[in-house]
CSV table of C-alpha atoms in Angstrom, one decimal:
chain,number,residue,atom,x,y,z
P,192,MET,CA,0.0,0.0,0.0
P,193,GLY,CA,1.6,3.2,-1.2
P,194,LYS,CA,0.1,5.2,1.7
P,195,LEU,CA,2.3,3.3,4.2
P,196,ASN,CA,5.5,4.0,2.3
P,197,GLY,CA,8.3,5.3,4.6
P,198,TYR,CA,6.3,4.7,7.8
P,199,GLU,CA,7.6,1.3,8.8
P,200,ASN,CA,9.2,2.4,12.1
P,201,GLU,CA,6.1,4.4,13.1
P,202,ILE,CA,3.9,1.4,12.4
P,203,LYS,CA,6.1,-0.9,14.4
P,204,GLU,CA,6.0,1.5,17.3
P,205,GLY,CA,2.2,1.8,17.2
P,206,LYS,CA,2.1,5.4,16.2
P,207,ILE,CA,-1.2,6.9,15.0
P,208,LEU,CA,-0.6,8.3,11.5
P,209,SER,CA,-4.0,9.6,10.7
P,210,ILE,CA,-7.3,10.4,12.5
P,211,GLN,CA,-10.8,11.4,11.6
P,212,MET,CA,-12.3,14.1,13.9
P,213,ASN,CA,-16.0,14.5,14.0
P,214,LEU,CA,-16.3,18.1,15.2
P,215,LEU,CA,-20.1,18.2,15.6
P,216,ASN,CA,-23.3,16.4,14.7
P,217,ARG,CA,-25.0,19.5,13.3
P,218,CYS,CA,-25.6,19.4,9.5
P,219,PRO,CA,-27.8,21.3,7.1
P,220,SER,CA,-28.9,18.1,5.5
P,221,HIS,CA,-31.3,15.4,6.7
P,222,CYS,CA,-30.2,12.6,4.4
P,223,LYS,CA,-32.2,9.5,4.0
P,224,SER,CA,-29.0,7.4,4.4
P,225,CYS,CA,-27.9,9.2,7.6
P,226,ARG,CA,-29.3,9.7,11.1
P,227,LYS,CA,-26.7,12.2,12.4
P,228,TYR,CA,-29.4,15.0,12.5
P,229,THR,CA,-31.2,13.0,15.2
P,230,TRP,CA,-28.1,12.7,17.4
P,231,PRO,CA,-27.3,15.0,20.4
P,232,ASP,CA,-26.1,18.5,19.4
P,233,ASP,CA,-22.6,17.7,20.7
P,234,VAL,CA,-19.7,19.9,19.7
P,235,LEU,CA,-16.0,19.2,20.4
P,236,SER,CA,-14.5,22.3,22.0
P,237,PHE,CA,-11.8,24.2,20.2
P,238,GLU,CA,-9.4,23.7,23.1
P,239,ASP,CA,-9.9,19.9,23.2
P,240,ALA,CA,-9.6,19.7,19.4
P,241,THR,CA,-6.3,21.6,19.2
P,242,ASN,CA,-5.0,19.9,22.3
P,243,VAL,CA,-5.4,16.4,20.9
P,244,LEU,CA,-4.2,17.5,17.4
P,245,LYS,CA,-1.0,18.9,18.9
P,246,TYR,CA,-0.5,15.8,21.0
P,247,LEU,CA,-1.0,13.5,18.0
P,248,LYS,CA,1.2,15.6,15.7
P,249,ASP,CA,4.0,15.4,18.3
P,250,GLN,CA,3.5,11.6,18.3
P,251,GLY,CA,3.9,11.3,14.6
P,252,CYS,CA,0.4,11.9,13.2
P,253,THR,CA,0.5,13.2,9.6
P,254,SER,CA,-3.1,14.1,8.8
P,255,VAL,CA,-6.6,14.7,10.1
P,256,PHE,CA,-9.9,14.2,8.3
P,257,PHE,CA,-12.5,16.7,9.6
P,258,SER,CA,-16.0,15.4,9.5
P,259,GLY,CA,-19.3,15.7,11.4
P,260,GLY,CA,-22.1,16.6,10.8
P,261,ASP,CA,-20.7,19.2,8.5
P,262,PRO,CA,-17.4,20.7,9.8
P,263,LEU,CA,-18.1,23.9,7.9
P,264,TYR,CA,-20.8,24.6,10.5
P,265,TYR,CA,-18.2,24.2,13.3
P,266,PRO,CA,-18.1,27.7,14.9
P,267,HIS,CA,-14.3,27.7,15.1
P,268,PHE,CA,-13.4,25.9,11.8
P,269,SER,CA,-11.5,28.8,10.3
P,270,LYS,CA,-9.3,29.0,13.4
P,271,LEU,CA,-8.9,25.3,13.4
P,272,ILE,CA,-7.6,25.4,9.8
P,273,ASP,CA,-5.1,28.1,10.9
P,274,PHE,CA,-4.0,25.9,13.8
P,275,CYS,CA,-3.4,22.9,11.5
P,276,ASN,CA,-1.4,25.0,9.1
P,277,SER,CA,0.7,26.4,12.0
P,278,ILE,CA,1.8,22.9,13.1
P,279,ASN,CA,2.2,21.6,9.6
P,280,LEU,CA,-0.6,19.0,9.9
P,281,SER,CA,-2.4,18.1,6.7
P,282,TYR,CA,-6.1,18.2,6.8
P,283,SER,CA,-9.0,16.9,4.7
P,284,VAL,CA,-12.7,17.8,5.0
P,285,ILE,CA,-15.9,16.0,4.1
P,286,THR,CA,-18.8,18.5,3.7
P,287,THR,CA,-22.1,19.2,2.0
P,288,LEU,CA,-20.5,22.5,0.7
P,289,ILE,CA,-23.9,24.1,1.4
P,290,CYS,CA,-22.0,27.2,2.3
P,291,LYS,CA,-21.9,30.9,1.1
P,292,ASP,CA,-19.0,32.0,3.2
P,293,LYS,CA,-16.5,32.8,0.5
P,294,GLU,CA,-13.6,33.6,2.9
P,295,LEU,CA,-14.0,30.1,4.5
P,296,LEU,CA,-14.3,28.4,1.1
P,297,LYS,CA,-11.2,30.3,-0.1
P,298,LYS,CA,-9.2,29.1,2.9
P,299,ILE,CA,-10.3,25.5,2.3
P,300,ALA,CA,-9.5,25.7,-1.4
P,301,LYS,CA,-6.0,27.0,-0.7
P,302,THR,CA,-5.0,24.7,2.2
P,303,ALA,CA,-7.0,21.5,2.3
P,304,TYR,CA,-5.3,18.3,1.2
P,305,ARG,CA,-8.5,16.7,0.1
P,306,ILE,CA,-12.1,18.0,-0.2
P,307,HIS,CA,-14.9,15.4,-0.1
P,308,VAL,CA,-18.4,16.6,-1.0
P,309,SER,CA,-21.5,14.5,-0.2
P,310,MET,CA,-23.2,14.5,-3.6
P,311,ASP,CA,-25.9,11.8,-4.1
P,312,ALA,CA,-27.8,13.5,-7.0
P,313,VAL,CA,-27.1,16.1,-9.6
P,314,ASP,CA,-30.5,17.6,-10.2
P,315,ARG,CA,-32.2,20.0,-7.7
P,316,GLU,CA,-35.4,18.0,-7.0
P,317,LEU,CA,-33.8,14.6,-6.5
P,318,TYR,CA,-31.0,16.2,-4.4
P,319,LYS,CA,-33.7,17.8,-2.2
P,320,PHE,CA,-35.6,14.6,-1.9
P,321,ILE,CA,-32.6,12.5,-0.9
P,322,ARG,CA,-30.8,15.0,1.2
P,323,GLY,CA,-33.8,16.8,2.7
P,324,VAL,CA,-32.6,20.3,1.9
P,325,ASP,CA,-32.8,22.5,-1.2
P,326,GLY,CA,-29.0,23.0,-1.3
P,327,PHE,CA,-27.9,21.7,-4.7
P,328,GLU,CA,-27.4,25.1,-6.4
P,329,ILE,CA,-25.5,26.5,-3.3
P,330,ALA,CA,-23.2,23.5,-3.3
P,331,THR,CA,-22.6,23.7,-7.1
P,332,GLN,CA,-21.7,27.4,-6.8
P,333,ALA,CA,-19.3,26.5,-4.0
P,334,ILE,CA,-17.7,23.8,-6.0
P,335,ASP,CA,-17.2,26.1,-9.0
P,336,TYR,CA,-15.8,28.8,-6.7
P,337,ILE,CA,-13.3,26.5,-5.1
P,338,ASN,CA,-12.2,25.2,-8.5
P,339,SER,CA,-11.7,28.7,-9.7
P,340,ILE,CA,-9.1,29.4,-7.0
P,341,ARG,CA,-7.7,26.0,-6.1
P,342,ASP,CA,-4.1,25.4,-7.2
P,343,GLU,CA,-3.8,23.0,-10.1
P,344,ASN,CA,-1.4,20.7,-8.3
P,345,LYS,CA,-4.0,20.1,-5.5
P,346,ILE,CA,-6.2,17.0,-5.5
P,347,PRO,CA,-9.5,17.7,-7.2
P,348,ILE,CA,-12.8,17.9,-5.2
P,349,ARG,CA,-14.1,14.4,-4.8
P,350,PHE,CA,-17.8,13.5,-4.7
P,351,SER,CA,-18.8,10.9,-2.2
P,352,SER,CA,-22.0,9.4,-3.6
P,353,THR,CA,-24.0,7.0,-1.5
P,354,ILE,CA,-26.1,4.8,-3.9
P,355,GLY,CA,-29.5,3.3,-3.0
P,356,VAL,CA,-32.9,2.7,-4.4
P,357,TYR,CA,-33.5,6.4,-5.2
P,358,ASN,CA,-30.4,7.0,-7.3
P,359,TYR,CA,-29.0,3.7,-8.5
P,360,ASN,CA,-29.9,4.8,-12.1
P,361,LYS,CA,-28.2,8.1,-11.7
P,362,VAL,CA,-24.7,6.9,-11.6
P,363,PHE,CA,-23.8,8.0,-15.1
P,364,GLU,CA,-25.4,11.4,-14.6
P,365,ILE,CA,-23.3,11.9,-11.5
P,366,TYR,CA,-20.2,10.9,-13.4
P,367,LYS,CA,-20.9,13.4,-16.2
P,368,PHE,CA,-21.7,16.2,-13.8
P,369,ALA,CA,-18.4,15.5,-11.9
P,370,LYS,CA,-16.5,15.6,-15.2
P,371,GLU,CA,-18.1,18.9,-16.2
P,372,HIS,CA,-17.2,20.5,-12.8
P,373,LYS,CA,-13.6,19.1,-12.7
P,374,CYS,CA,-14.3,16.7,-9.8
P,375,ILE,CA,-13.7,13.0,-9.2
P,376,VAL,CA,-16.2,10.5,-7.7
P,377,ASN,CA,-16.3,7.6,-5.3
P,378,TYR,CA,-19.6,5.6,-5.4
P,379,TYR,CA,-20.5,4.0,-2.2
P,380,TYR,CA,-22.9,1.0,-2.7
P,381,ILE,CA,-23.5,0.1,0.9
P,382,GLN,CA,-26.1,-2.0,2.6
P,383,LEU,CA,-28.8,0.5,3.5
P,384,TRP,CA,-31.8,-0.1,5.6
P,385,GLY,CA,-35.5,-0.2,5.0
P,386,ASP,CA,-36.8,1.3,1.8
P,387,LEU,CA,-33.3,2.5,0.7
P,388,GLN,CA,-32.3,-1.0,-0.2
P,389,MET,CA,-32.0,-1.9,-3.9
P,390,THR,CA,-33.8,-4.8,-5.4
P,391,LYS,CA,-31.8,-7.4,-7.6
P,392,GLU,CA,-33.1,-5.6,-10.6
P,393,ASN,CA,-32.0,-2.2,-9.3
P,394,GLU,CA,-28.6,-3.6,-8.5
P,395,GLN,CA,-28.2,-5.0,-12.0
P,396,GLU,CA,-29.0,-1.6,-13.5
P,397,PHE,CA,-26.6,0.0,-11.1
P,398,TYR,CA,-23.7,-2.2,-12.3
P,399,GLU,CA,-24.7,-1.6,-15.9
P,400,GLN,CA,-24.3,2.1,-15.3
P,401,MET,CA,-21.0,1.5,-13.6
P,402,GLU,CA,-19.9,-0.4,-16.7
P,403,ALA,CA,-21.0,2.5,-18.8
P,404,VAL,CA,-18.9,4.8,-16.7
P,405,ALA,CA,-15.9,2.6,-16.9
P,406,LEU,CA,-16.2,2.3,-20.6
P,407,SER,CA,-16.4,6.1,-21.0
P,408,GLU,CA,-13.3,6.5,-18.9
P,409,LYS,CA,-11.5,4.0,-21.0
P,410,GLU,CA,-12.5,5.7,-24.2
P,411,GLU,CA,-11.6,9.2,-22.9
P,412,LYS,CA,-8.4,7.8,-21.2
P,413,GLU,CA,-9.2,9.6,-17.9
P,414,VAL,CA,-10.3,7.7,-14.8
P,415,ILE,CA,-12.1,10.0,-12.3
P,416,THR,CA,-14.3,7.4,-10.5
P,417,ASN,CA,-13.9,4.1,-8.6
P,418,ALA,CA,-16.2,2.3,-11.1
P,419,ILE,CA,-13.4,0.0,-12.4
P,420,ASP,CA,-12.3,-1.0,-8.9
P,421,SER,CA,-15.9,-1.7,-7.9
P,422,LEU,CA,-16.5,-3.8,-11.0
P,423,ASN,CA,-13.2,-5.7,-10.4
P,424,ARG,CA,-14.4,-6.5,-6.9
P,425,ARG,CA,-17.7,-7.7,-8.1
P,426,TYR,CA,-16.3,-10.0,-10.8
P,427,ARG,CA,-13.2,-11.3,-9.1
P,428,PHE,CA,-13.0,-15.1,-9.2
P,429,ASP,CA,-10.5,-15.7,-6.5
P,430,SER,CA,-11.8,-15.6,-2.9
P,431,LEU,CA,-11.0,-12.7,-0.6
P,432,GLU,CA,-9.9,-14.0,2.7
P,433,ASP,CA,-11.1,-12.0,5.7
P,434,CYS,CA,-8.5,-10.8,8.2
P,435,LYS,CA,-8.6,-12.7,11.5
P,436,GLU,CA,-7.2,-9.8,13.5
P,437,CYS,CA,-7.5,-6.1,13.0
P,438,PHE,CA,-4.4,-3.8,13.3
P,439,ILE,CA,-6.1,-0.7,11.9
P,440,PRO,CA,-6.4,0.9,15.4
P,441,GLN,CA,-2.6,0.9,15.6
P,442,ILE,CA,-2.3,3.6,12.9
P,443,SER,CA,-5.7,5.4,13.0
P,444,ALA,CA,-8.5,6.6,15.2
P,445,ILE,CA,-11.9,8.3,15.1
P,446,ILE,CA,-12.5,11.1,17.6
P,447,ASN,CA,-16.2,11.9,18.1
P,448,CYS,CA,-17.6,15.3,19.0
P,449,ASP,CA,-18.3,14.0,22.5
P,450,GLY,CA,-14.6,13.3,22.8
P,451,SER,CA,-14.8,9.5,22.7
P,452,ILE,CA,-12.1,7.6,20.8
P,453,TYR,CA,-13.0,4.8,18.4
P,454,PRO,CA,-10.7,2.4,16.5
P,455,CYS,CA,-12.3,2.9,13.1
P,456,CYS,CA,-15.4,4.1,11.2
P,457,ARG,CA,-16.8,0.5,11.1
P,458,LEU,CA,-17.2,0.5,14.9
P,459,PHE,CA,-18.5,4.1,15.0
P,460,ALA,CA,-21.7,3.6,13.0
P,461,GLU,CA,-25.1,5.2,13.2
P,462,PHE,CA,-26.7,3.2,16.0
P,463,LYS,CA,-29.0,4.6,18.7
P,464,PRO,CA,-29.4,8.4,19.0
P,465,ASP,CA,-27.8,8.4,22.4
P,466,TYR,CA,-24.5,6.7,21.3
P,467,SER,CA,-25.3,3.8,23.7
P,468,ASP,CA,-24.6,1.2,21.1
P,469,CYS,CA,-21.4,2.5,19.6
P,470,LEU,CA,-20.0,3.6,23.0
P,471,GLN,CA,-19.2,0.0,23.7
P,472,TYR,CA,-16.4,0.2,21.2
P,473,ALA,CA,-14.9,3.5,22.5
P,474,TYR,CA,-11.6,2.9,24.3
P,475,GLY,CA,-11.0,6.5,25.6
P,476,ASN,CA,-11.9,10.1,25.7
P,477,VAL,CA,-10.0,13.3,24.9
P,478,VAL,CA,-12.1,15.9,26.8
P,479,ASN,CA,-10.2,18.0,29.4
P,480,LYS,CA,-7.1,15.8,29.1
P,481,THR,CA,-3.5,16.8,29.7
P,482,TYR,CA,-0.7,15.5,27.5
P,483,GLU,CA,0.0,12.8,30.0
P,484,GLU,CA,-3.6,11.8,30.2
P,485,LEU,CA,-4.0,11.7,26.4
P,486,GLU,CA,-1.1,9.3,26.3
P,487,VAL,CA,-3.0,7.0,28.8
P,488,GLU,CA,-6.2,7.3,26.8
P,489,PHE,CA,-4.6,6.3,23.4
P,490,GLN,CA,-2.6,3.5,24.9
P,491,LYS,CA,-5.8,1.9,25.9
P,492,ARG,CA,-6.3,0.7,22.4
P,493,PHE,CA,-3.6,-1.9,22.8
P,494,LYS,CA,-5.6,-3.5,25.6
P,495,HIS,CA,-8.6,-4.0,23.3
P,496,TYR,CA,-7.2,-4.4,19.8
P,497,PRO,CA,-6.5,-6.2,17.6
P,498,LEU,CA,-9.9,-7.7,17.7
P,499,ILE,CA,-10.5,-11.3,16.8
P,500,CYS,CA,-12.8,-10.6,13.9
P,501,ASP,CA,-15.0,-13.7,14.4
P,502,GLU,CA,-16.0,-12.2,17.8
P,503,CYS,CA,-16.9,-8.8,16.4
P,504,LYS,CA,-20.0,-8.9,14.2
P,505,GLU,CA,-19.8,-5.2,13.3
P,506,CYS,CA,-16.6,-5.4,11.3
P,507,ILE,CA,-16.4,-8.9,10.1
P,508,LYS,CA,-17.3,-7.8,6.6
P,509,CYS,CA,-14.8,-5.0,6.4
P,510,ASP,CA,-14.3,-3.1,3.2
P,511,VAL,CA,-11.7,-4.6,0.9
P,512,ARG,CA,-9.4,-1.5,1.2
P,513,TYR,CA,-9.2,-1.9,5.0
P,514,ASN,CA,-8.8,-5.6,4.6
P,515,ASN,CA,-5.8,-5.1,2.4
P,516,THR,CA,-4.3,-2.3,4.5
P,517,ASN,CA,-4.7,-4.5,7.6
P,518,LYS,CA,-2.8,-7.3,6.0
P,519,ASP,CA,-0.1,-4.8,4.9
P,520,ILE,CA,0.3,-3.5,8.5
P,521,GLU,CA,0.4,-7.1,9.8
P,522,ARG,CA,3.3,-7.9,7.4
P,523,ILE,CA,5.2,-4.8,8.6
P,524,ILE,CA,4.7,-5.5,12.3
P,525,ASN,CA,5.8,-9.1,11.8
P,526,GLY,CA,8.8,-8.0,9.8
P,527,HIS,CA,7.8,-9.6,6.5
P,528,ARG,CA,7.9,-6.5,4.3
P,529,ASN,CA,9.6,-3.1,4.2
P,530,PRO,CA,7.2,-0.6,2.5
P,531,LEU,CA,10.2,1.3,1.0
P,532,PHE,CA,10.8,-1.6,-1.3
P,533,ILE,CA,7.4,-2.6,-2.8
C-alpha cells in the first residue's frame, strides 16, 4: 500500500498516523441514508480539538480528516484550519458544501489536502428529496468557486455518492456532472436499511451504469471514479480471505464530537441516537485531558485491539481496502515487508 511507504518504524512503534475528527453532529442536510441529525447536538471544544491534534502531531500523526455533521458549521473551523497550518498538519474535509462564506471556502480551497463533497444526486429536485434540503445550487456554486481558485497541483474535489434505491440509475449522470465540474467520484454502494435497499433488478442496472462509466473512462483515457475498482471486486474469481485480527487501530482513530475515541469508522456507525450502542467500542476520551492523560487514553487501544474478527460482528465484513491495508500492516509488524521496497 503506497500510503504506508516510509512509515515502517512508526507502524512498528504503534504510532497513530491519521485520524478522523467528528467536530459536531450538526448538519444542514437530513439525508435518507444518515441519522446524524437525530443525534445529540454535541460539539467538540476548540481547546480539546487543538490539544489532541498537537499531541498526536508530536507523536507522529501526519493528517486529520475533519467530518461531522458538517465541519463547515463548526463555529471555530477557520481558526482550526489556521492551527493545522501552523503545526504543519495536513487536513481533509468532508462536507455538504452548502456554504456561502467565500472567505472560508477560499481558505479551504487553498489549504485542504482533500475536499470530499457529499453528492448523491445532480439535479435539484432529487437532491432535495434524498438530502432533505434545497442546497444543490448552493453546493454547485461553492464547487465552482473552489475550482476557480484551487491550485492546479492540488487534489480535485471528490464527490462521495451513496447509492441506494433512489439514485441507482443516476450513476452515469453523477459521473458526467463531476467531469463537467472538474471533480472526481467515489460511489458507495452500501447495505442501507428499509426502503433504501435496492432490489436485484436495481442492483443489475446500477452495475450496468458502472460499466458505462468505466467504458467512458477507457474511451476518454481519464479515470475519475472508482467504477473500475468496484467492478473488479464484483467480478473477481479468487476468494477474498477476511482478516482474523485487526491492526487498523494501531495507525488510525476516530475522535467523536463528545470526545470518545474509536478504532475505526466501522465501529462508529449510526446506531442509537444516544450513542449507547457505539460507545461499547470507544476505548478512551480526549475531553479536558492533559498530554500525559492523552497518552494513557490512546494507549488503551492496545488492551482492546487487535480484535479477533470472528468475535466482532460489526466489522467482520470489512471493506476490501481496509482488509488489504490491515494485511499490509500485519506484514510490517511481523517484519515480512519493508514498504520502501514494494
